Short mmCIF file of C-alpha atoms in Angstrom, two decimals:
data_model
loop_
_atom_site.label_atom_id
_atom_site.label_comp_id
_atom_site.label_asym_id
_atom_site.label_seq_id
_atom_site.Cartn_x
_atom_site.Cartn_y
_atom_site.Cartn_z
CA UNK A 96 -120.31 -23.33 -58.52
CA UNK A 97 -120.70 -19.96 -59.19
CA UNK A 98 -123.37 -17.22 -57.91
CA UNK A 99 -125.22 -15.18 -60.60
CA UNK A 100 -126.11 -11.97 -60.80
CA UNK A 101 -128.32 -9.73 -62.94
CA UNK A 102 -127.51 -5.64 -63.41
CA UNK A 103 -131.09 -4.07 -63.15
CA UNK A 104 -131.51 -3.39 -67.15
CA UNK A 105 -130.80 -7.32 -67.62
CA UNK A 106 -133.58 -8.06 -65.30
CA UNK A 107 -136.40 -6.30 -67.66
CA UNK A 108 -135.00 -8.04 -70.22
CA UNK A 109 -134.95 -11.36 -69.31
CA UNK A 110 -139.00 -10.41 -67.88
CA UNK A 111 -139.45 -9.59 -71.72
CA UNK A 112 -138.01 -12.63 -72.76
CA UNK A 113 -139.93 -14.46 -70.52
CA UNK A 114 -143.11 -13.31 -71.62
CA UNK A 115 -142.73 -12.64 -75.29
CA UNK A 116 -139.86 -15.16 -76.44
CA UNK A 117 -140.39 -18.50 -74.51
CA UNK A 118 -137.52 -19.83 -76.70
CA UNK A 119 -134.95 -17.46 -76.68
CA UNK A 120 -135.85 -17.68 -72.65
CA UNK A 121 -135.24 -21.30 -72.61
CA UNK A 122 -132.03 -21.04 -73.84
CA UNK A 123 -130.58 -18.58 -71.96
CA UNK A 124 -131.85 -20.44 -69.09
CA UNK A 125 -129.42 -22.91 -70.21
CA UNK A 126 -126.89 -20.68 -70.82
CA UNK A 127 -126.74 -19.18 -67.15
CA UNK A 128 -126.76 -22.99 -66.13
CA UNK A 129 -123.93 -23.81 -67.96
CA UNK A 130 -122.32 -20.00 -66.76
CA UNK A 131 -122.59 -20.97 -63.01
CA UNK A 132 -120.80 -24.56 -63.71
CA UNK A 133 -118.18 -23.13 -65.51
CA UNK A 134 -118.10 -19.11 -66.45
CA UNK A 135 -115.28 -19.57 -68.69
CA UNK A 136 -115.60 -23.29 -70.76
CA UNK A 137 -119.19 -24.88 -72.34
CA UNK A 138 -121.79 -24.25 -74.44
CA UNK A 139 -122.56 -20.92 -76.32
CA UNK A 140 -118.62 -20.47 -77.24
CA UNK A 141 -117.96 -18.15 -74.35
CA UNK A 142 -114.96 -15.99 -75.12
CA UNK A 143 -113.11 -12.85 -73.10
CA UNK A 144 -113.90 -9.25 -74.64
CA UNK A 145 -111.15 -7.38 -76.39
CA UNK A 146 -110.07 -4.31 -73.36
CA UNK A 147 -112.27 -6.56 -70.90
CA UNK A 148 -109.29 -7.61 -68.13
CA UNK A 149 -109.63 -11.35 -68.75
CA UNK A 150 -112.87 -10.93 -66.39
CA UNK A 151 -115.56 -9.72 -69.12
CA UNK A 152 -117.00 -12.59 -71.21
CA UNK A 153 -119.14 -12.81 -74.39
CA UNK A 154 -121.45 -15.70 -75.24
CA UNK A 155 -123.85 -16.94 -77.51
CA UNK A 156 -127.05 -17.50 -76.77
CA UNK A 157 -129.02 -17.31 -80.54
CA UNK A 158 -127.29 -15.77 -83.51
CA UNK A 159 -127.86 -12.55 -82.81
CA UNK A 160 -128.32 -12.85 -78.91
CA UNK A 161 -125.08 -12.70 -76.37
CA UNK A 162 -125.24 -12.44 -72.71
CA UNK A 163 -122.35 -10.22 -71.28
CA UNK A 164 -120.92 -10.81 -68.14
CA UNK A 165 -117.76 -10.10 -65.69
CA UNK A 166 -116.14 -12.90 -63.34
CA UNK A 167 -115.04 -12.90 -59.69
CA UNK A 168 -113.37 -15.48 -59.11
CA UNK A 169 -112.03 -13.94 -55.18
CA UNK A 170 -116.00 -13.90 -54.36
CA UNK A 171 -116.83 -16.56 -56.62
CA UNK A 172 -119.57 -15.35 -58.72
CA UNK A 173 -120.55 -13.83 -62.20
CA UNK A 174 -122.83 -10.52 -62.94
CA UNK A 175 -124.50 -10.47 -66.21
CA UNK A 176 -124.48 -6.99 -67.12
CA UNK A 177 -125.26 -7.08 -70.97
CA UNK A 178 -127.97 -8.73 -73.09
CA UNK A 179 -129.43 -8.51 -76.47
CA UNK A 180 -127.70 -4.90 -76.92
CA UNK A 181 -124.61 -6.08 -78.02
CA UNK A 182 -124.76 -5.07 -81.58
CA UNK A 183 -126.51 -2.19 -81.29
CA UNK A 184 -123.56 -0.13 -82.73
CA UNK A 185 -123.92 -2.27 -85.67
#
């Protein structure tokens, strides 16, 4: 099982989330869950960024909602350094 970790911008957003989207909260819950078992197989189609060195992952968590994160797999654990922002060049 994997340790998780949040980058400090991730952390205000999940608070946000928390508060303001119980939903969208819920299911990234689930997400990280499912993240710790396995970083790179399960639910929200996880799949390695383009230019990411086979460590970066993208997954769904709503439509329009990814989580970003990088795996370790020497120290056995994943950062999450990338939510909601993901299409923001879009």
């Amino acid at each position: 099982m994997y340790t998780i970790k949040f980058d400090d911008p991730v952390v205000k957003v999940i608070a946000k989330w928390k508060k303001s989207n119980p939903i969208l909260f819920k299911k990234f819950t689930n997400v990280v869950k499912a993240i710790a078992i396995d970083p790179r197989h399960g639910i929200g189609h996880p799949e390695p960024l383009v230019g990411g060195g086979n460590i970066t992952y993208s997954r769904h968590i709503l439509a329009h909602d990814r989580i970003i994160y990088r795996i370790y797999d020497e120290d056995v654990y994943v950062i999450v350094i990338e939510l909601e922002g993901h299409y923001k060049d879009k």
